[in-house]
Structure formats: C-alpha cells, structure tokens
CSV table of C-alpha atoms in Angstrom, one decimal:
chain,number,residue,atom,x,y,z
A,151,MET,CA,-18.8,-17.6,-2.7
A,152,ARG,CA,-19.1,-14.0,-3.6
A,153,ALA,CA,-16.3,-11.7,-4.8
A,154,THR,CA,-15.8,-8.3,-6.5
A,155,THR,CA,-15.2,-8.4,-10.2
A,156,ILE,CA,-14.5,-5.7,-12.7
A,157,HIS,CA,-16.2,-5.7,-16.1
A,158,ALA,CA,-15.4,-2.3,-17.7
A,159,PRO,CA,-14.4,1.1,-16.5
A,160,PHE,CA,-16.7,2.1,-13.6
A,161,ASP,CA,-18.4,-1.3,-13.7
A,162,MET,CA,-17.7,-3.1,-10.5
A,163,ARG,CA,-19.9,-6.0,-9.5
A,164,VAL,CA,-20.1,-8.4,-6.6
A,165,GLU,CA,-20.9,-11.8,-8.1
A,166,ASP,CA,-20.9,-15.5,-7.3
A,167,VAL,CA,-17.6,-17.1,-8.2
A,168,PRO,CA,-16.3,-20.7,-7.7
A,169,ASP,CA,-15.2,-21.4,-4.1
A,170,PRO,CA,-11.4,-21.6,-3.8
A,171,VAL,CA,-9.9,-25.0,-3.3
A,172,ILE,CA,-6.5,-26.4,-2.6
A,173,GLN,CA,-4.8,-26.9,-6.0
A,174,GLU,CA,-1.2,-27.4,-4.9
A,175,PRO,CA,0.1,-28.9,-1.6
A,176,THR,CA,1.6,-25.5,-0.7
A,177,ASP,CA,-1.7,-23.7,-0.9
A,178,VAL,CA,-4.1,-22.6,1.9
A,179,VAL,CA,-7.7,-21.5,1.6
A,180,LEU,CA,-8.2,-18.3,3.6
A,181,ARG,CA,-11.6,-16.8,4.7
A,182,VAL,CA,-11.3,-13.1,4.4
A,183,LEU,CA,-12.1,-11.0,7.6
A,184,ARG,CA,-10.9,-7.6,6.3
A,185,ALA,CA,-10.0,-6.3,2.9
A,186,CYS,CA,-9.8,-2.8,1.4
A,187,ILE,CA,-9.7,-0.8,-1.8
A,188,CYS,CA,-6.3,0.6,-2.8
A,189,GLY,CA,-5.7,3.8,-4.6
A,190,SER,CA,-3.9,1.8,-7.3
A,191,ASP,CA,-7.2,-0.1,-7.9
A,192,LEU,CA,-8.7,3.1,-9.1
A,193,TRP,CA,-6.5,3.0,-12.3
A,194,ALA,CA,-8.4,-0.2,-13.3
A,195,TYR,CA,-11.7,1.4,-12.2
A,196,ARG,CA,-11.1,4.4,-14.4
A,197,GLY,CA,-10.0,2.3,-17.4
A,198,GLU,CA,-6.4,3.5,-17.2
A,199,ALA,CA,-5.1,-0.1,-16.5
A,200,ALA,CA,-6.4,-2.9,-18.6
A,201,ARG,CA,-8.5,-5.7,-17.1
A,202,GLN,CA,-10.4,-8.6,-18.6
A,203,PRO,CA,-14.2,-8.5,-18.1
A,204,GLY,CA,-15.0,-10.5,-15.0
A,205,GLN,CA,-11.5,-10.4,-13.6
A,206,ARG,CA,-11.1,-10.5,-9.8
A,207,ILE,CA,-9.7,-7.5,-7.9
A,208,GLY,CA,-8.2,-6.5,-4.6
A,209,HIS,CA,-4.8,-7.2,-3.1
A,210,GLU,CA,-5.0,-6.2,0.6
A,211,PHE,CA,-6.6,-8.7,3.0
A,212,LEU,CA,-6.3,-10.7,6.2
A,213,GLY,CA,-8.3,-13.6,7.5
A,214,ILE,CA,-8.6,-17.1,8.9
A,215,VAL,CA,-7.0,-20.2,7.4
A,216,GLU,CA,-9.8,-22.7,6.6
A,217,GLU,CA,-7.7,-25.4,5.0
A,218,ALA,CA,-4.0,-26.0,4.5
A,219,GLY,CA,-2.3,-28.2,1.8
A,220,SER,CA,-0.3,-31.2,2.8
A,221,ASP,CA,3.1,-29.5,2.4
A,222,VAL,CA,2.2,-26.4,4.4
A,223,THR,CA,4.1,-26.5,7.7
A,224,GLY,CA,3.7,-23.0,9.1
A,225,PHE,CA,-0.1,-22.7,9.2
A,226,ALA,CA,-3.1,-24.7,10.2
A,227,ALA,CA,-6.9,-24.3,10.1
A,228,GLY,CA,-8.0,-21.5,12.5
A,229,ASP,CA,-4.8,-19.4,12.2
A,230,LEU,CA,-5.3,-15.6,11.8
A,231,VAL,CA,-2.9,-14.4,9.1
A,232,VAL,CA,-2.2,-11.3,7.0
A,233,ALA,CA,-1.3,-11.5,3.3
A,234,PRO,CA,1.2,-9.1,1.6
A,235,PHE,CA,0.0,-7.9,-1.8
A,236,VAL,CA,2.3,-10.2,-3.6
A,237,TRP,CA,2.6,-14.0,-3.0
A,238,SER,CA,6.1,-15.5,-3.1
A,239,ASP,CA,7.7,-18.9,-2.6
A,240,GLY,CA,10.0,-17.8,0.2
A,241,THR,CA,12.8,-20.0,-1.1
A,242,CYS,CA,14.3,-18.2,-4.1
A,243,GLU,CA,17.3,-15.9,-4.1
A,244,TYR,CA,15.1,-12.8,-4.4
A,245,CYS,CA,13.0,-13.9,-1.4
A,246,ALA,CA,16.2,-14.5,0.6
A,247,GLU,CA,17.3,-11.0,-0.2
A,248,GLY,CA,14.0,-9.5,0.9
A,249,LEU,CA,12.8,-8.7,-2.6
A,250,GLN,CA,9.8,-10.9,-2.7
A,251,THR,CA,8.2,-8.8,-5.4
A,252,SER,CA,10.7,-10.2,-7.8
A,253,CYS,CA,10.1,-13.9,-6.9
A,254,PRO,CA,10.0,-15.8,-10.2
A,255,ARG,CA,7.1,-17.9,-8.9
A,256,GLY,CA,5.3,-15.0,-7.2
A,257,GLY,CA,2.3,-13.0,-8.4
A,258,PHE,CA,-0.2,-10.3,-7.6
A,259,TRP,CA,-3.6,-10.9,-6.2
A,260,GLY,CA,-6.3,-10.2,-8.8
A,261,SER,CA,-4.1,-10.9,-11.7
A,262,VAL,CA,-5.6,-13.1,-14.5
A,263,GLY,CA,-6.4,-16.5,-13.1
A,264,SER,CA,-5.8,-15.7,-9.5
A,265,ASP,CA,-8.2,-14.7,-6.7
A,266,GLY,CA,-8.7,-11.2,-5.5
A,267,GLY,CA,-8.8,-10.0,-1.9
A,268,GLN,CA,-12.2,-8.2,-2.2
A,269,GLY,CA,-14.2,-11.3,-1.7
A,270,GLU,CA,-15.2,-13.9,0.9
A,271,ALA,CA,-12.2,-16.3,0.4
A,272,VAL,CA,-8.9,-16.6,-1.3
A,273,ARG,CA,-6.6,-19.4,-2.4
A,274,VAL,CA,-3.1,-18.5,-1.3
A,275,PRO,CA,-0.2,-20.1,-3.2
A,276,PHE,CA,3.1,-20.8,-1.4
A,277,ALA,CA,1.5,-20.1,2.0
A,278,ASP,CA,4.6,-20.7,4.0
A,279,GLY,CA,6.5,-18.1,2.0
A,280,THR,CA,3.7,-15.6,1.8
A,281,LEU,CA,1.5,-15.4,4.9
A,282,VAL,CA,2.4,-14.0,8.3
A,283,LYS,CA,0.7,-15.3,11.4
A,284,LEU,CA,-1.1,-12.8,13.7
A,285,PRO,CA,-2.1,-13.3,17.4
A,286,ALA,CA,-5.4,-15.1,17.5
A,287,ASP,CA,-7.0,-12.7,20.0
A,288,ALA,CA,-6.6,-9.8,17.5
A,289,ALA,CA,-9.6,-11.3,15.6
A,290,SER,CA,-11.8,-9.9,18.3
A,291,ASP,CA,-10.3,-6.4,18.4
A,292,ASP,CA,-11.9,-4.4,15.6
A,293,ARG,CA,-9.5,-1.4,15.8
A,294,LEU,CA,-6.4,-3.7,16.0
A,295,LEU,CA,-7.6,-5.8,13.1
A,296,THR,CA,-8.0,-2.7,11.0
A,297,ALA,CA,-4.5,-1.5,11.9
A,298,LEU,CA,-3.1,-4.9,11.1
A,299,LEU,CA,-4.7,-4.9,7.6
A,300,ALA,CA,-2.4,-1.9,6.7
A,301,LEU,CA,0.5,-4.4,6.9
A,302,SER,CA,-0.7,-5.9,3.7
A,303,ASP,CA,0.3,-2.9,1.7
A,304,VAL,CA,0.1,0.8,2.7
A,305,LEU,CA,2.1,0.7,5.9
A,306,GLY,CA,4.9,-1.4,4.4
A,307,THR,CA,4.8,0.8,1.2
A,308,GLY,CA,5.1,3.9,3.3
A,309,HIS,CA,8.1,2.3,5.1
A,310,HIS,CA,9.7,1.3,1.8
A,311,ALA,CA,9.4,4.9,0.6
A,312,ALA,CA,11.0,6.2,3.8
A,313,LEU,CA,13.9,3.8,3.5
A,314,GLY,CA,14.4,4.7,-0.2
A,315,ALA,CA,14.4,8.4,0.8
A,316,GLY,CA,17.1,7.7,3.4
A,317,VAL,CA,15.1,8.9,6.4
A,318,THR,CA,17.3,9.0,9.5
A,319,LYS,CA,17.1,10.3,13.0
A,320,GLY,CA,17.0,14.1,13.0
A,321,SER,CA,16.4,14.4,9.3
A,322,THR,CA,14.0,16.7,7.5
A,323,VAL,CA,11.4,14.8,5.4
A,324,ALA,CA,8.9,16.0,2.8
A,325,VAL,CA,6.0,13.8,1.7
A,326,VAL,CA,4.4,14.4,-1.7
A,327,GLY,CA,0.9,13.0,-1.7
A,328,ASP,CA,-1.9,12.9,0.9
A,329,GLY,CA,-3.4,9.5,0.1
A,330,ALA,CA,-3.1,6.5,2.4
A,331,VAL,CA,0.4,5.6,1.2
A,332,GLY,CA,1.6,9.2,1.7
A,333,LEU,CA,0.1,9.3,5.2
A,334,CYS,CA,1.8,6.0,6.0
A,335,GLY,CA,5.0,7.6,4.7
A,336,VAL,CA,4.6,10.3,7.3
A,337,LEU,CA,4.0,7.6,10.0
A,338,ALA,CA,7.1,5.7,8.8
A,339,ALA,CA,9.3,8.8,8.8
A,340,LYS,CA,8.2,9.6,12.3
A,341,ARG,CA,9.0,6.0,13.4
A,342,LEU,CA,12.4,6.3,11.9
A,343,GLY,CA,13.2,9.4,13.9
A,344,ALA,CA,12.7,12.3,11.5
A,345,GLU,CA,12.8,15.6,13.3
A,346,ARG,CA,10.7,17.6,10.8
A,347,ILE,CA,8.1,16.2,8.4
A,348,ILE,CA,6.5,18.4,5.8
A,349,ALA,CA,3.3,17.0,4.4
A,350,LEU,CA,2.1,18.3,1.0
A,351,GLY,CA,-1.6,18.0,0.6
A,352,ARG,CA,-4.7,20.1,0.1
A,353,HIS,CA,-7.4,18.2,1.8
A,354,THR,CA,-7.8,19.2,5.5
A,355,ALA,CA,-9.3,15.8,6.6
A,356,ARG,CA,-6.1,14.1,5.2
A,357,THR,CA,-3.6,16.7,6.4
A,358,ASP,CA,-5.2,16.4,9.9
A,359,ILE,CA,-4.3,12.7,9.9
A,360,ALA,CA,-0.8,13.7,8.6
A,361,ARG,CA,-0.4,15.9,11.7
A,362,ALA,CA,-1.6,13.2,14.0
A,363,PHE,CA,0.9,10.8,12.4
A,364,GLY,CA,3.8,13.2,13.0
A,365,ALA,CA,3.8,15.9,10.3
A,366,THR,CA,5.2,19.2,11.7
A,367,ASP,CA,4.2,21.3,8.7
A,368,VAL,CA,1.6,21.2,6.0
A,369,VAL,CA,2.0,22.8,2.5
A,370,ALA,CA,-1.2,23.1,0.5
A,371,GLU,CA,0.3,24.6,-2.6
A,372,ARG,CA,1.1,22.7,-5.8
A,373,GLY,CA,3.7,22.9,-8.4
A,374,GLU,CA,6.2,25.7,-8.3
A,375,ALA,CA,4.3,27.3,-5.4
A,376,ALA,CA,4.8,24.1,-3.4
A,377,GLU,CA,8.5,24.0,-4.1
A,378,ALA,CA,8.8,27.6,-3.0
A,379,ALA,CA,6.9,26.9,0.2
A,380,VAL,CA,9.1,23.9,1.1
A,381,ARG,CA,12.2,25.8,0.4
A,382,GLU,CA,11.0,28.7,2.6
A,383,LEU,CA,10.4,26.2,5.4
A,384,THR,CA,13.9,24.7,5.0
A,385,GLY,CA,16.0,27.9,4.8
A,386,GLY,CA,16.2,27.6,1.0
A,387,GLN,CA,17.7,24.2,0.9
A,388,GLY,CA,14.9,21.6,0.6
A,389,ALA,CA,14.4,18.4,2.5
A,390,HIS,CA,17.1,15.7,3.1
A,391,ALA,CA,14.6,13.0,2.3
A,392,VAL,CA,11.5,13.2,0.0
A,393,ILE,CA,8.8,10.6,-0.2
A,394,GLU,CA,6.9,10.5,-3.6
A,395,ALA,CA,3.6,8.7,-3.2
A,396,VAL,CA,1.5,9.8,-6.2
A,397,GLY,CA,3.2,8.7,-9.4
A,398,THR,CA,2.4,11.5,-11.8
A,399,GLU,CA,4.7,13.7,-13.8
A,400,GLN,CA,3.9,16.7,-11.7
A,401,SER,CA,4.4,14.9,-8.4
A,402,MET,CA,7.8,13.7,-9.4
A,403,ARG,CA,8.8,17.1,-10.6
A,404,THR,CA,7.8,18.5,-7.3
A,405,ALA,CA,9.7,15.8,-5.5
A,406,VAL,CA,12.9,16.7,-7.4
A,407,GLY,CA,12.3,20.4,-6.8
A,408,ILE,CA,12.0,20.1,-3.0
A,409,THR,CA,14.9,17.8,-2.5
A,410,ARG,CA,18.0,19.2,-0.8
A,411,ASP,CA,21.3,18.9,-2.8
A,412,GLY,CA,22.7,15.5,-1.8
A,413,GLY,CA,19.3,14.3,-0.7
A,414,SER,CA,17.2,11.3,-1.8
A,415,ILE,CA,13.8,10.6,-3.2
A,416,GLY,CA,11.9,7.4,-2.2
A,417,TYR,CA,9.3,6.8,-4.9
A,418,VAL,CA,6.4,4.4,-4.4
A,419,GLY,CA,3.6,6.1,-6.4
A,420,VAL,CA,2.5,3.8,-9.2
A,421,PRO,CA,3.7,5.6,-12.3
A,422,HIS,CA,1.0,6.9,-14.6
A,423,GLY,CA,0.7,9.9,-16.9
A,424,SER,CA,2.5,11.2,-20.0
A,425,GLY,CA,6.0,11.3,-18.6
A,426,THR,CA,8.3,10.7,-15.7
A,427,GLY,CA,8.9,14.2,-14.5
A,428,LEU,CA,12.6,13.4,-14.2
A,429,ASP,CA,15.4,15.7,-15.5
A,430,LEU,CA,18.5,13.6,-15.0
A,431,SER,CA,20.8,16.6,-15.6
A,432,VAL,CA,19.2,18.3,-12.6
A,433,MET,CA,19.6,15.2,-10.5
A,434,PHE,CA,23.1,14.8,-11.6
A,435,ASP,CA,24.2,18.3,-10.9
A,436,ARG,CA,22.6,18.3,-7.5
A,437,ASN,CA,23.6,14.7,-6.5
A,438,ILE,CA,20.0,13.6,-5.9
A,439,ALA,CA,19.5,9.9,-5.5
A,440,LEU,CA,16.3,8.1,-6.5
A,441,ARG,CA,15.3,4.8,-4.9
A,442,GLY,CA,12.0,2.9,-4.6
A,443,GLY,CA,9.6,0.9,-6.6
A,444,VAL,CA,7.1,-1.9,-5.7
A,445,ALA,CA,7.4,-2.4,-2.0
A,446,PRO,CA,8.4,-5.9,-0.8
A,447,VAL,CA,6.1,-5.6,2.1
A,448,ARG,CA,6.6,-9.3,3.1
A,449,ALA,CA,10.1,-8.4,4.1
A,450,TYR,CA,8.9,-5.5,6.4
A,451,ILE,CA,6.0,-7.2,8.2
A,452,PRO,CA,8.1,-8.9,10.9
A,453,GLU,CA,9.7,-5.5,11.7
A,454,LEU,CA,6.5,-3.5,11.7
A,455,LEU,CA,4.1,-6.0,13.3
A,456,PRO,CA,5.4,-5.6,16.9
A,457,ASP,CA,4.9,-1.8,16.7
A,458,VAL,CA,1.3,-2.2,15.4
A,459,LEU,CA,0.5,-4.8,18.1
A,460,SER,CA,1.9,-2.6,20.9
A,461,GLY,CA,0.1,0.5,19.6
A,462,ALA,CA,3.4,2.3,19.0
A,463,ILE,CA,2.1,3.0,15.5
A,464,ASP,CA,-1.5,3.0,14.5
A,465,PRO,CA,-2.3,3.3,10.8
A,466,SER,CA,-6.0,2.6,11.2
A,467,PRO,CA,-7.1,6.2,10.7
A,468,VAL,CA,-6.3,5.9,7.0
A,469,PHE,CA,-9.5,3.8,6.7
A,470,ASP,CA,-12.3,6.4,6.8
A,471,LEU,CA,-15.2,4.5,5.3
A,472,THR,CA,-16.4,0.9,6.0
A,473,VAL,CA,-18.6,-1.1,3.7
A,474,GLY,CA,-19.8,-4.7,3.5
A,475,LEU,CA,-19.1,-6.7,0.3
A,476,ASP,CA,-22.2,-5.4,-1.4
A,477,GLY,CA,-20.9,-1.9,-0.8
A,478,VAL,CA,-17.6,-2.3,-2.6
A,479,PRO,CA,-18.8,-0.7,-5.9
A,480,SER,CA,-20.0,2.4,-4.0
A,481,GLY,CA,-16.7,2.3,-2.1
A,482,TYR,CA,-14.8,2.6,-5.4
A,483,LYS,CA,-17.0,5.6,-6.4
A,484,ALA,CA,-16.4,7.2,-3.0
A,485,MET,CA,-12.6,7.0,-3.4
A,486,ASP,CA,-12.8,8.1,-7.1
A,487,ASP,CA,-14.9,11.1,-6.0
A,488,ARG,CA,-12.4,11.7,-3.2
A,489,THR,CA,-15.1,11.6,-0.6
A,490,ALA,CA,-13.3,8.7,1.0
A,491,LEU,CA,-9.6,8.3,1.7
A,492,LYS,CA,-9.4,4.5,1.9
A,493,VAL,CA,-12.3,2.1,2.1
A,494,LEU,CA,-12.3,-0.8,4.5
A,495,VAL,CA,-14.3,-3.9,3.4
A,496,LYS,CA,-15.8,-6.4,5.9
A,497,PRO,CA,-17.0,-9.4,3.9
C-alpha cells in the first residue's frame, strides 16, 4: 500500500509501505476513505518536533473496516467508522473516566512503529475501545463524510477547549487563534449557548468562517492591541471564557490578558516556543482558571455525532483544499505557506 512518510524537515514522501495486517485479536484493518493534515503535523514538517526518517504521519481519518480480529465484537467488515486521534483500550480506569488520552495501552497514530492516517489503510489496535461506527449511507455523501472527519480531532478539540473555558449559555467567549481548531472552538461555543463570541484572527477567509460558525465580533489586532480591543468590546472587563488554540507564548499571554476576573481559559494549542506566557501571580490575583490539554475526543464523539448527522453543526468548511494521496506533500506546503487552512486527503 501507499502512505505518507516524513524523512526530514520539509521532506514529505508518498511511498510503498507494508500492507497492514491483524497482529492482535483486538485489531481491525481499516481502508481509509478520508484523512487530513493537522496544524500540529506542521511542527514535524518544519523540524520543530523530532521524527525518524521514514516515519508514518497523520492522525485524523475515517474509513471502512476490511478485516476484524477474532476478539473484536463491535465491528465487522464493511462498517464505516471514524477513528479519534488516539487509540485506547476502552477498559482501563482512564477510559472509564473519559480520559482516553491517558490510557496506559493507548497511543498516537504515526508514532514510531504505528501506522499513520495519511495513507491507504491503517491497523487499528483495540478497535472496540477506539473506533465509533457511522451510518453506512454517509459513505456516499461527500459533504457529510467531510464533516464527520472533523470528529477525529478538530471538532472534539474545539469542544474540549470550550468546556475547559467554562462556556455556558449566555456567556461571552473569546477565541485566540483562527486555525481549524480555533474555528471549531467558535462552533463549539455557539453550540453550548454563548451569547457573544469574539474571534481573534487576521485572515479574512478564516474570520469569515468564524462569523458563519457564530462569531459576533472579529478582532484583527495582536498582542496588547488585541487585549485593548477585546476589553473595549466587553466594557473593560474581558471575556468570561477564553479559548486558546495556538500554543505560543504570545497567544497564551493574550489569552490571560483578555480573560475577565473570575473567568477561565481552555487551552488546546499544542505548546511550542520559548516560554509558557503564564504569569501565575496575575492569574492568582484575578482568580483566572486554566484547564485543557490533549483532547479526549473519543469521549466526545457520541455527544457530537448526532448534531453533525442532523446538520445542526457543520465543521466541513474548515477543509478548504482537497488533494489525493500524491498531493499530500504539496498540501503540507500549502498549510505551511498559509494558503490553505486545513487540507482534506482522499486516498
């Protein structure tokens, strides 16, 4: 089969790799129908996150089960399924608590020795604890299939950020970051009943999506100017709930600066850069809470799936460029150059 591999910074290749096979009775082999490139994949692409030459990559995908191991009870050949970006056994204490990202037997797609999602097929460990079945007829609905792909990461991550930020009905929310996760944070905040949603972003194509997703205001400034703009919009107080979806020192400083006293920050931007941007004394004095981290999207899929199927929420606009498998290297370049927001891959 063919799959995307990374060999060095800016060196992505689509190569022949061994076909996945059942290795454990809890495995399934899945044929990928849709995958995509994540903003966090760019850290490896740029050389800011270490990878071994030839390592597989990609952690967002859905597809058709081709073969199921003898101990798999929830899935059979022909089932349409979506995979969260972490596999998990579904039986440990963390999985029972809805924190599948801490499953001791879990792991991330594309880690050393595992398959990546940006390829033709994937071996899925612990299928019963990991995969979620989708309606079979969704396979013939291109728009719906694209929307369902967002359940693998960005939609659940935006939801995780909104929960961490304490978004409630009638609240004022600010979203730092106009990438796919930040835009899904806007969508999640709207779904949870936020009355006012302030999107921070400088790219009109992205802030237009933010408005379509429910943003009531857009702030294009950065740094102290952004803080001043948000405070002006909120009567000097700041937002009750702030979603941080970038992960840099500046973005976290901005998030703290625009949070209302007694408010909360939900952070899901993968941390990178020289520092955290956190001043604990400021957060202490102003009673600002900080919650977030790696999103346990497997816990959120059952809640979000019905709304995607009904069309109540539609995250598909975050995918603004579609490529075949051979186009994945150019898709990385497009996202790195910011000429694409999020690249959809159709193997």
